Amino acid sequence: MGRMGHIRQYPLNAKRYARSMHPMHPIFPIPHKDPVTSFTRVHEQQGKATPMSHEETQDIQRRTFLKAAAASTAFTILPAAAARGYNANSKIELGLTGCGGRGVWIARLFEQHANVKVVAVHDYFRDRVEAARRTLDVDAARGYVGLDGQPEMTQSPLDAIAVESPPYFHPEQSVATLDAGKHLYLAKPIAVDVPGCMAIVEAAKRHNGKLSAWVDFQTRVDKHFMEAARLVHEGFIGKPVSGQFYYYCGRLNKQCQGDSQMSRLRNWVFDIALSGDIIVEQNIHVLDVANWYLQEHPLKAVGRGGRKARTDVGDCWDHFAVVYTYPDDVLVDFSSGQFTYGYDDLCMRLYCSEGTLDSHYGGDVSIRGKSNSWPGGKTNTIYQDGAIANIKLFCASIAN
């Protein structure tokens, strides 16, 4: 409630940005003995929450900040042409970290639509590990539990790991995956702050040409979104002028009651430090498309939001309103809410000098213009079809 009406203005240096995304309160203890990430972390030390030292959180200048913005959205494939010598008949052995509903669903899609066998699973909670292990027919010895379980799984015999854990843990788990010589399939968002994004990007660069890294954005592999982007890039309806992007949906379900650390972890989607807030964890779907359509990243942003309709769990805001300024003074107004009743829509609308591109995640994608129009098509099954397409492309990059 105390954050109601707070104004967020960017660009910021990475230190201030990271702190704005990570409120200074105690967070889940994660292993610090192997500092594979450079993102700002909060830990308990003598009963007080303390940030990393100044030396560990060096300021990132504007250019690097914008690179990080790119990293947090469309993190593209790194071909694995030199990796392991797979052939078309080799079954990829996959590990899963994050055994919630989507994690297990993704793992099943891997087995159903690619030449993959899930051989290991990991989660902080034993009940989720056991449920996933039974569903995926994983040997009892390959079920890994707790914070120490993830590095144990990473070092075990595997070809690839699907990271479907809360975003707070993505940098450490993703970097460890790549540095262990495993291919990485990563849920969006890749991290909750700029240093976390850059940690993963730098790890991917270290293994470029040897390992594959893929982020599961469904719009990027949907034929209608891809064609719409191509037409805009070719000037089909002139030059971009402004954009209207929004993401409104109903509230998510609580996984448990209470305010203990274990409850926080099970309810991570409502926790700013663990999820990055709804603008990072969910709204990134439409913000990534804005960057894609415009082939740019915003130079600055000013916005506000608050916590009015959903105050019974966590500390995430339930609504945002932000104006992003892109190069050539293209303004994109963005808003979102995660509490609405009776009206859900993920809209990505770009107004150009000669027409308008109107696209909806799970709805219609089309272009209407002064001289040129395009009927487009429907994306009603994008949630599953996009995930399947990403899985197939990821596995093909490993095999080829």
GROMACS .gro file of C-alpha atoms in nm:
model
  400
    1MET     CA    1   0.000   0.000   0.000
    2GLY     CA    2   0.291   0.230   0.075
    3ARG     CA    3   0.403   0.217  -0.286
    4MET     CA    4   0.076   0.352  -0.419
    5GLY     CA    5   0.136   0.641  -0.656
    6HIS     CA    6   0.510   0.588  -0.675
    7ILE     CA    7   0.655   0.718  -1.001
    8ARG     CA    8   0.918   0.513  -1.182
    9GLN     CA    9   1.138   0.702  -1.425
   10TYR     CA   10   1.406   0.551  -1.650
   11PRO     CA   11   1.680   0.529  -1.761
   12LEU     CA   12   1.849   0.459  -1.431
   13ASN     CA   13   2.191   0.328  -1.353
   14ALA     CA   14   2.188  -0.044  -1.279
   15LYS     CA   15   2.245  -0.003  -0.907
   16ARG     CA   16   1.943   0.219  -0.853
   17TYR     CA   17   1.733   0.014  -1.095
   18ALA     CA   18   1.814  -0.313  -0.922
   19ARG     CA   19   1.733  -0.168  -0.582
   20SER     CA   20   1.401  -0.036  -0.709
   21MET     CA   21   1.315  -0.388  -0.819
   22HIS     CA   22   1.442  -0.553  -0.501
   23PRO     CA   23   1.291  -0.400  -0.187
   24MET     CA   24   1.527  -0.422   0.107
   25HIS     CA   25   1.369  -0.705   0.297
   26PRO     CA   26   1.499  -1.052   0.383
   27ILE     CA   27   1.479  -1.291   0.090
   28PHE     CA   28   1.511  -1.664   0.058
   29PRO     CA   29   1.864  -1.779   0.135
   30ILE     CA   30   2.035  -1.884  -0.186
   31PRO     CA   31   2.386  -2.025  -0.213
   32HIS     CA   32   2.648  -1.750  -0.227
   33LYS     CA   33   2.955  -1.976  -0.218
   34ASP     CA   34   2.960  -1.985  -0.598
   35PRO     CA   35   2.895  -1.626  -0.710
   36VAL     CA   36   2.791  -1.706  -1.065
   37THR     CA   37   2.554  -1.413  -1.084
   38SER     CA   38   2.617  -1.041  -1.068
   39PHE     CA   39   2.263  -0.939  -0.989
   40THR     CA   40   2.179  -0.746  -0.674
   41ARG     CA   41   2.085  -0.985  -0.398
   42VAL     CA   42   1.947  -0.934  -0.054
   43HIS     CA   43   2.055  -1.165   0.222
   44GLU     CA   44   2.036  -1.181   0.596
   45GLN     CA   45   2.350  -1.089   0.780
   46GLN     CA   46   2.339  -1.063   1.158
   47GLY     CA   47   1.964  -1.014   1.139
   48LYS     CA   48   1.978  -0.728   0.887
   49ALA     CA   49   1.906  -0.723   0.516
   50THR     CA   50   2.207  -0.587   0.328
   51PRO     CA   51   2.271  -0.526  -0.041
   52MET     CA   52   2.583  -0.630  -0.226
   53SER     CA   53   2.885  -0.404  -0.189
   54HIS     CA   54   2.944  -0.101  -0.409
   55GLU     CA   55   3.227  -0.283  -0.585
   56GLU     CA   56   2.993  -0.568  -0.675
   57THR     CA   57   2.727  -0.340  -0.818
   58GLN     CA   58   2.920  -0.115  -1.053
   59ASP     CA   59   2.713   0.138  -1.240
   60ILE     CA   60   2.611   0.043  -1.591
   61GLN     CA   61   2.601   0.331  -1.835
   62ARG     CA   62   2.302   0.406  -2.055
   63ARG     CA   63   2.422   0.200  -2.351
   64THR     CA   64   2.472  -0.108  -2.138
   65PHE     CA   65   2.135  -0.050  -1.973
   66LEU     CA   66   1.965  -0.060  -2.311
   67LYS     CA   67   2.150  -0.379  -2.399
   68ALA     CA   68   2.013  -0.525  -2.079
   69ALA     CA   69   1.664  -0.419  -2.179
   70ALA     CA   70   1.712  -0.615  -2.499
   71ALA     CA   71   1.836  -0.913  -2.302
   72SER     CA   72   1.528  -0.915  -2.081
   73THR     CA   73   1.298  -0.943  -2.381
   74ALA     CA   74   1.401  -1.122  -2.699
   75PHE     CA   75   1.689  -1.345  -2.590
   76THR     CA   76   1.764  -1.529  -2.913
   77ILE     CA   77   1.904  -1.871  -2.986
   78LEU     CA   78   2.276  -1.936  -2.974
   79PRO     CA   79   2.340  -2.216  -3.227
   80ALA     CA   80   2.504  -2.528  -3.094
   81ALA     CA   81   2.664  -2.646  -3.415
   82ALA     CA   82   2.974  -2.774  -3.240
   83ALA     CA   83   2.799  -2.933  -2.944
   84ARG     CA   84   2.824  -3.302  -2.859
   85GLY     CA   85   2.770  -3.441  -3.209
   86TYR     CA   86   2.404  -3.536  -3.178
   87ASN     CA   87   2.233  -3.712  -3.465
   88ALA     CA   88   1.867  -3.735  -3.557
   89ASN     CA   89   1.822  -4.056  -3.357
   90SER     CA   90   1.981  -3.934  -3.035
   91LYS     CA   91   1.732  -3.877  -2.754
   92ILE     CA   92   1.802  -3.557  -2.563
   93GLU     CA   93   1.810  -3.612  -2.188
   94LEU     CA   94   1.642  -3.319  -2.013
   95GLY     CA   95   1.635  -3.199  -1.655
   96LEU     CA   96   1.357  -2.977  -1.519
   97THR     CA   97   1.403  -2.722  -1.244
   98GLY     CA   98   1.073  -2.579  -1.123
   99CYS     CA   99   0.802  -2.845  -1.089
  100GLY     CA  100   0.498  -2.620  -1.070
  101GLY     CA  101   0.208  -2.648  -1.311
  102ARG     CA  102   0.378  -2.486  -1.609
  103GLY     CA  103   0.709  -2.660  -1.548
  104VAL     CA  104   0.557  -3.008  -1.558
  105TRP     CA  105   0.340  -2.906  -1.855
  106ILE     CA  106   0.649  -2.788  -2.046
  107ALA     CA  107   0.832  -3.110  -1.962
  108ARG     CA  108   0.545  -3.318  -2.100
  109LEU     CA  109   0.542  -3.111  -2.420
  110PHE     CA  110   0.914  -3.185  -2.460
  111GLU     CA  111   0.846  -3.557  -2.448
  112GLN     CA  112   0.535  -3.540  -2.668
  113HIS     CA  113   0.671  -3.318  -2.944
  114ALA     CA  114   1.047  -3.373  -2.954
  115ASN     CA  115   1.297  -3.656  -2.922
  116VAL     CA  116   1.340  -3.592  -2.550
  117LYS     CA  117   1.331  -3.793  -2.229
  118VAL     CA  118   1.296  -3.609  -1.898
  119VAL     CA  119   1.543  -3.789  -1.671
  120ALA     CA  120   1.569  -3.552  -1.372
  121VAL     CA  121   1.350  -3.304  -1.186
  122HIS     CA  122   1.421  -3.041  -0.921
  123ASP     CA  123   1.215  -2.813  -0.701
  124TYR     CA  124   1.251  -2.647  -0.363
  125PHE     CA  125   0.952  -2.845  -0.234
  126ARG     CA  126   0.962  -3.223  -0.198
  127ASP     CA  127   0.591  -3.269  -0.267
  128ARG     CA  128   0.629  -3.104  -0.606
  129VAL     CA  129   0.936  -3.311  -0.690
  130GLU     CA  130   0.753  -3.632  -0.604
  131ALA     CA  131   0.443  -3.535  -0.802
  132ALA     CA  132   0.652  -3.437  -1.105
  133ARG     CA  133   0.862  -3.750  -1.079
  134ARG     CA  134   0.552  -3.971  -1.087
  135THR     CA  135   0.393  -3.779  -1.373
  136LEU     CA  136   0.710  -3.785  -1.584
  137ASP     CA  137   0.822  -4.135  -1.481
  138VAL     CA  138   1.157  -4.018  -1.344
  139ASP     CA  139   1.368  -4.249  -1.130
  140ALA     CA  140   1.358  -4.174  -0.757
  141ALA     CA  141   1.733  -4.115  -0.751
  142ARG     CA  142   1.694  -3.834  -1.006
  143GLY     CA  143   1.451  -3.628  -0.800
  144TYR     CA  144   1.641  -3.334  -0.646
  145VAL     CA  145   1.501  -3.127  -0.359
  146GLY     CA  146   1.590  -2.792  -0.203
  147LEU     CA  147   1.849  -2.528  -0.276
  148ASP     CA  148   2.134  -2.778  -0.291
  149GLY     CA  149   1.936  -3.002  -0.523
  150GLN     CA  150   1.960  -2.774  -0.825
  151PRO     CA  151   2.342  -2.768  -0.850
  152GLU     CA  152   2.342  -3.143  -0.788
  153MET     CA  153   2.109  -3.194  -1.083
  154THR     CA  154   2.308  -2.953  -1.298
  155GLN     CA  155   2.625  -3.157  -1.245
  156SER     CA  156   2.450  -3.489  -1.315
  157PRO     CA  157   2.445  -3.660  -1.658
  158LEU     CA  158   2.215  -3.441  -1.870
  159ASP     CA  159   2.210  -3.277  -2.211
  160ALA     CA  160   1.983  -2.982  -2.134
  161ILE     CA  161   1.789  -2.817  -1.854
  162ALA     CA  162   1.454  -2.639  -1.868
  163VAL     CA  163   1.453  -2.363  -1.606
  164GLU     CA  164   1.092  -2.298  -1.500
  165SER     CA  165   1.161  -2.167  -1.149
  166PRO     CA  166   1.070  -1.825  -1.004
  167PRO     CA  167   1.256  -1.555  -1.202
  168TYR     CA  168   1.462  -1.444  -0.900
  169PHE     CA  169   1.657  -1.769  -0.930
  170HIS     CA  170   1.702  -1.763  -1.309
  171PRO     CA  171   2.045  -1.596  -1.326
  172GLU     CA  172   2.216  -1.831  -1.084
  173GLN     CA  173   2.050  -2.142  -1.225
  174SER     CA  174   2.093  -2.042  -1.590
  175VAL     CA  175   2.459  -1.948  -1.558
  176ALA     CA  176   2.528  -2.271  -1.370
  177THR     CA  177   2.350  -2.468  -1.644
  178LEU     CA  178   2.556  -2.316  -1.924
  179ASP     CA  179   2.884  -2.332  -1.734
  180ALA     CA  180   2.818  -2.701  -1.668
  181GLY     CA  181   2.799  -2.760  -2.044
  182LYS     CA  182   2.421  -2.804  -2.061
  183HIS     CA  183   2.186  -2.644  -2.313
  184LEU     CA  184   1.939  -2.397  -2.161
  185TYR     CA  185   1.565  -2.361  -2.219
  186LEU     CA  186   1.453  -2.066  -2.007
  187ALA     CA  187   1.112  -1.936  -1.907
  188LYS     CA  188   1.049  -1.566  -1.943
  189PRO     CA  189   1.145  -1.329  -1.793
  190ILE     CA  190   1.510  -1.421  -1.791
  191ALA     CA  191   1.567  -1.221  -1.470
  192VAL     CA  192   1.411  -0.955  -1.249
  193ASP     CA  193   1.676  -0.685  -1.293
  194VAL     CA  194   1.944  -0.556  -1.530
  195PRO     CA  195   2.248  -0.721  -1.368
  196GLY     CA  196   2.066  -1.054  -1.364
  197CYS     CA  197   1.990  -1.026  -1.735
  198MET     CA  198   2.349  -0.935  -1.813
  199ALA     CA  199   2.482  -1.228  -1.611
  200ILE     CA  200   2.290  -1.469  -1.833
  201VAL     CA  201   2.385  -1.286  -2.154
  202GLU     CA  202   2.754  -1.296  -2.062
  203ALA     CA  203   2.732  -1.667  -1.980
  204ALA     CA  204   2.564  -1.733  -2.315
  205LYS     CA  205   2.838  -1.541  -2.494
  206ARG     CA  206   3.104  -1.752  -2.324
  207HIS     CA  207   2.946  -2.063  -2.476
  208ASN     CA  208   2.840  -1.920  -2.811
  209GLY     CA  209   2.862  -2.184  -3.084
  210LYS     CA  210   2.882  -2.468  -2.834
  211LEU     CA  211   2.554  -2.453  -2.645
  212SER     CA  212   2.199  -2.341  -2.720
  213ALA     CA  213   2.005  -2.095  -2.507
  214TRP     CA  214   1.639  -2.023  -2.578
  215VAL     CA  215   1.371  -1.817  -2.406
  216ASP     CA  216   1.007  -1.922  -2.440
  217PHE     CA  217   0.832  -1.622  -2.599
  218GLN     CA  218   0.538  -1.762  -2.794
  219THR     CA  219   0.474  -1.454  -3.009
  220ARG     CA  220   0.819  -1.474  -3.166
  221VAL     CA  221   0.738  -1.808  -3.330
  222ASP     CA  222   0.374  -1.744  -3.424
  223LYS     CA  223   0.329  -1.715  -3.802
  224HIS     CA  224   0.082  -1.426  -3.781
  225PHE     CA  225   0.293  -1.218  -3.543
  226MET     CA  226   0.602  -1.295  -3.751
  227GLU     CA  227   0.434  -1.184  -4.074
  228ALA     CA  228   0.295  -0.870  -3.910
  229ALA     CA  229   0.641  -0.776  -3.785
  230ARG     CA  230   0.792  -0.838  -4.129
  231LEU     CA  231   0.536  -0.617  -4.301
  232VAL     CA  232   0.588  -0.332  -4.056
  233HIS     CA  233   0.965  -0.358  -4.091
  234GLU     CA  234   0.931  -0.336  -4.471
  235GLY     CA  235   0.725  -0.017  -4.450
  236PHE     CA  236   0.394  -0.177  -4.553
  237ILE     CA  237   0.201   0.094  -4.366
  238GLY     CA  238   0.463   0.365  -4.347
  239LYS     CA  239   0.664   0.476  -4.047
  240PRO     CA  240   0.572   0.402  -3.685
  241VAL     CA  241   0.415   0.699  -3.507
  242SER     CA  242   0.283   0.570  -3.174
  243GLY     CA  243   0.172   0.254  -3.002
  244GLN     CA  244  -0.097   0.133  -2.765
  245PHE     CA  245  -0.002  -0.178  -2.571
  246TYR     CA  246  -0.185  -0.327  -2.274
  247TYR     CA  247  -0.220  -0.645  -2.071
  248TYR     CA  248  -0.532  -0.691  -1.860
  249CYS     CA  249  -0.630  -1.017  -1.695
  250GLY     CA  250  -0.791  -1.157  -1.384
  251ARG     CA  251  -0.601  -1.221  -1.065
  252LEU     CA  252  -0.400  -1.540  -1.026
  253ASN     CA  253  -0.482  -1.802  -0.766
  254LYS     CA  254  -0.302  -1.817  -0.435
  255GLN     CA  255  -0.113  -2.142  -0.385
  256CYS     CA  256  -0.130  -2.133  -0.006
  257GLN     CA  257  -0.222  -1.912   0.289
  258GLY     CA  258   0.005  -1.733   0.536
  259ASP     CA  259   0.305  -1.504   0.514
  260SER     CA  260   0.594  -1.736   0.601
  261GLN     CA  261   0.894  -1.766   0.372
  262MET     CA  262   0.760  -2.097   0.246
  263SER     CA  263   0.428  -1.931   0.166
  264ARG     CA  264   0.611  -1.653  -0.015
  265LEU     CA  265   0.795  -1.905  -0.228
  266ARG     CA  266   0.479  -2.094  -0.321
  267ASN     CA  267   0.307  -1.760  -0.393
  268TRP     CA  268   0.607  -1.619  -0.577
  269VAL     CA  269   0.397  -1.459  -0.854
  270PHE     CA  270   0.271  -1.207  -0.595
  271ASP     CA  271   0.619  -1.124  -0.460
  272ILE     CA  272   0.819  -0.839  -0.615
  273ALA     CA  273   1.162  -0.975  -0.526
  274LEU     CA  274   1.084  -1.321  -0.662
  275SER     CA  275   0.886  -1.225  -0.974
  276GLY     CA  276   0.997  -0.873  -1.064
  277ASP     CA  277   0.633  -0.757  -1.031
  278ILE     CA  278   0.364  -0.813  -1.293
  279ILE     CA  279   0.522  -0.569  -1.540
  280VAL     CA  280   0.826  -0.797  -1.559
  281GLU     CA  281   0.679  -1.142  -1.500
  282GLN     CA  282   0.367  -1.123  -1.721
  283ASN     CA  283   0.354  -0.791  -1.904
  284ILE     CA  284   0.689  -0.862  -2.069
  285HIS     CA  285   0.491  -1.055  -2.333
  286VAL     CA  286   0.351  -0.736  -2.485
  287LEU     CA  287   0.651  -0.514  -2.408
  288ASP     CA  288   0.875  -0.754  -2.597
  289VAL     CA  289   0.647  -0.724  -2.899
  290ALA     CA  290   0.674  -0.343  -2.885
  291ASN     CA  291   1.052  -0.374  -2.907
  292TRP     CA  292   1.019  -0.630  -3.186
  293TYR     CA  293   0.780  -0.426  -3.398
  294LEU     CA  294   0.986  -0.109  -3.356
  295GLN     CA  295   1.324  -0.285  -3.385
  296GLU     CA  296   1.439  -0.062  -3.102
  297HIS     CA  297   1.441  -0.036  -2.726
  298PRO     CA  298   1.301   0.256  -2.528
  299LEU     CA  299   1.525   0.547  -2.445
  300LYS     CA  300   1.326   0.644  -2.138
  301ALA     CA  301   1.003   0.576  -1.957
  302VAL     CA  302   0.785   0.741  -1.699
  303GLY     CA  303   0.507   0.559  -1.523
  304ARG     CA  304   0.315   0.495  -1.210
  305GLY     CA  305   0.091   0.231  -1.066
  306GLY     CA  306  -0.027   0.092  -0.741
  307ARG     CA  307  -0.188  -0.171  -0.527
  308LYS     CA  308  -0.558  -0.112  -0.477
  309ALA     CA  309  -0.767  -0.411  -0.584
  310ARG     CA  310  -0.545  -0.703  -0.478
  311THR     CA  311  -0.404  -0.637  -0.133
  312ASP     CA  312  -0.455  -0.973   0.036
  313VAL     CA  313  -0.132  -1.140  -0.074
  314GLY     CA  314   0.228  -1.042  -0.147
  315ASP     CA  315   0.350  -0.696  -0.238
  316CYS     CA  316   0.317  -0.680  -0.619
  317TRP     CA  317   0.128  -0.393  -0.770
  318ASP     CA  318  -0.200  -0.478  -0.941
  319HIS     CA  319  -0.190  -0.205  -1.209
  320PHE     CA  320   0.061   0.001  -1.408
  321ALA     CA  321   0.051   0.290  -1.654
  322VAL     CA  322   0.374   0.377  -1.836
  323VAL     CA  323   0.474   0.587  -2.136
  324TYR     CA  324   0.785   0.465  -2.320
  325THR     CA  325   0.981   0.693  -2.552
  326TYR     CA  326   1.150   0.513  -2.841
  327PRO     CA  327   1.396   0.657  -3.095
  328ASP     CA  328   1.247   0.904  -3.345
  329ASP     CA  329   1.010   1.018  -3.068
  330VAL     CA  330   0.781   0.719  -3.109
  331LEU     CA  331   0.566   0.705  -2.796
  332VAL     CA  332   0.417   0.381  -2.667
  333ASP     CA  333   0.154   0.404  -2.397
  334PHE     CA  334   0.135   0.087  -2.191
  335SER     CA  335  -0.100  -0.014  -1.914
  336SER     CA  336  -0.181  -0.334  -1.730
  337GLY     CA  337  -0.390  -0.480  -1.454
  338GLN     CA  338  -0.398  -0.820  -1.288
  339PHE     CA  339  -0.730  -0.805  -1.108
  340THR     CA  340  -0.995  -0.741  -1.374
  341TYR     CA  341  -1.330  -0.915  -1.405
  342GLY     CA  342  -1.512  -0.967  -1.734
  343TYR     CA  343  -1.249  -0.822  -1.967
  344ASP     CA  344  -0.914  -0.981  -2.051
  345ASP     CA  345  -0.692  -0.874  -2.341
  346LEU     CA  346  -0.327  -0.867  -2.440
  347CYS     CA  347  -0.321  -0.597  -2.707
  348MET     CA  348  -0.026  -0.479  -2.918
  349ARG     CA  349  -0.142  -0.199  -3.149
  350LEU     CA  350   0.101   0.004  -3.357
  351TYR     CA  351  -0.014   0.318  -3.537
  352CYS     CA  352   0.192   0.400  -3.845
  353SER     CA  353   0.175   0.689  -4.092
  354GLU     CA  354  -0.021   0.482  -4.348
  355GLY     CA  355  -0.211   0.232  -4.137
  356THR     CA  356  -0.249   0.038  -3.813
  357LEU     CA  357  -0.128  -0.303  -3.699
  358ASP     CA  358  -0.367  -0.455  -3.447
  359SER     CA  359  -0.248  -0.773  -3.275
  360HIS     CA  360  -0.377  -0.970  -2.977
  361TYR     CA  361  -0.219  -1.261  -2.794
  362GLY     CA  362  -0.483  -1.530  -2.824
  363GLY     CA  363  -0.689  -1.322  -3.067
  364ASP     CA  364  -0.672  -1.161  -3.411
  365VAL     CA  365  -0.366  -1.016  -3.583
  366SER     CA  366  -0.434  -0.788  -3.881
  367ILE     CA  367  -0.338  -0.468  -4.061
  368ARG     CA  368  -0.569  -0.198  -4.195
  369GLY     CA  369  -0.416   0.081  -4.398
  370LYS     CA  370  -0.478   0.369  -4.634
  371SER     CA  371  -0.350   0.175  -4.934
  372ASN     CA  372  -0.240  -0.162  -4.796
  373SER     CA  373  -0.421  -0.405  -4.571
  374TRP     CA  374  -0.354  -0.760  -4.456
  375PRO     CA  375  -0.622  -0.995  -4.318
  376GLY     CA  376  -0.383  -1.181  -4.090
  377GLY     CA  377  -0.534  -1.455  -3.879
  378LYS     CA  378  -0.622  -1.583  -3.535
  379THR     CA  379  -0.382  -1.685  -3.259
  380ASN     CA  380  -0.630  -1.863  -3.034
  381THR     CA  381  -0.391  -2.151  -2.956
  382ILE     CA  382  -0.071  -1.949  -2.929
  383TYR     CA  383  -0.008  -2.038  -2.564
  384GLN     CA  384   0.042  -2.407  -2.640
  385ASP     CA  385   0.140  -2.389  -3.006
  386GLY     CA  386   0.404  -2.127  -2.934
  387ALA     CA  387   0.557  -2.337  -2.659
  388ILE     CA  388   0.563  -2.643  -2.886
  389ALA     CA  389   0.728  -2.444  -3.165
  390ASN     CA  390   0.995  -2.315  -2.928
  391ILE     CA  391   1.061  -2.665  -2.798
  392LYS     CA  392   1.102  -2.803  -3.151
  393LEU     CA  393   1.335  -2.523  -3.256
  394PHE     CA  394   1.541  -2.556  -2.939
  395CYS     CA  395   1.582  -2.931  -2.985
  396ALA     CA  396   1.661  -2.890  -3.355
  397SER     CA  397   1.938  -2.645  -3.268
  398ILE     CA  398   2.093  -2.908  -3.043
  399ALA     CA  399   2.058  -3.193  -3.291
  400ASN     CA  400   2.183  -2.992  -3.587
   0.00000   0.00000   0.00000
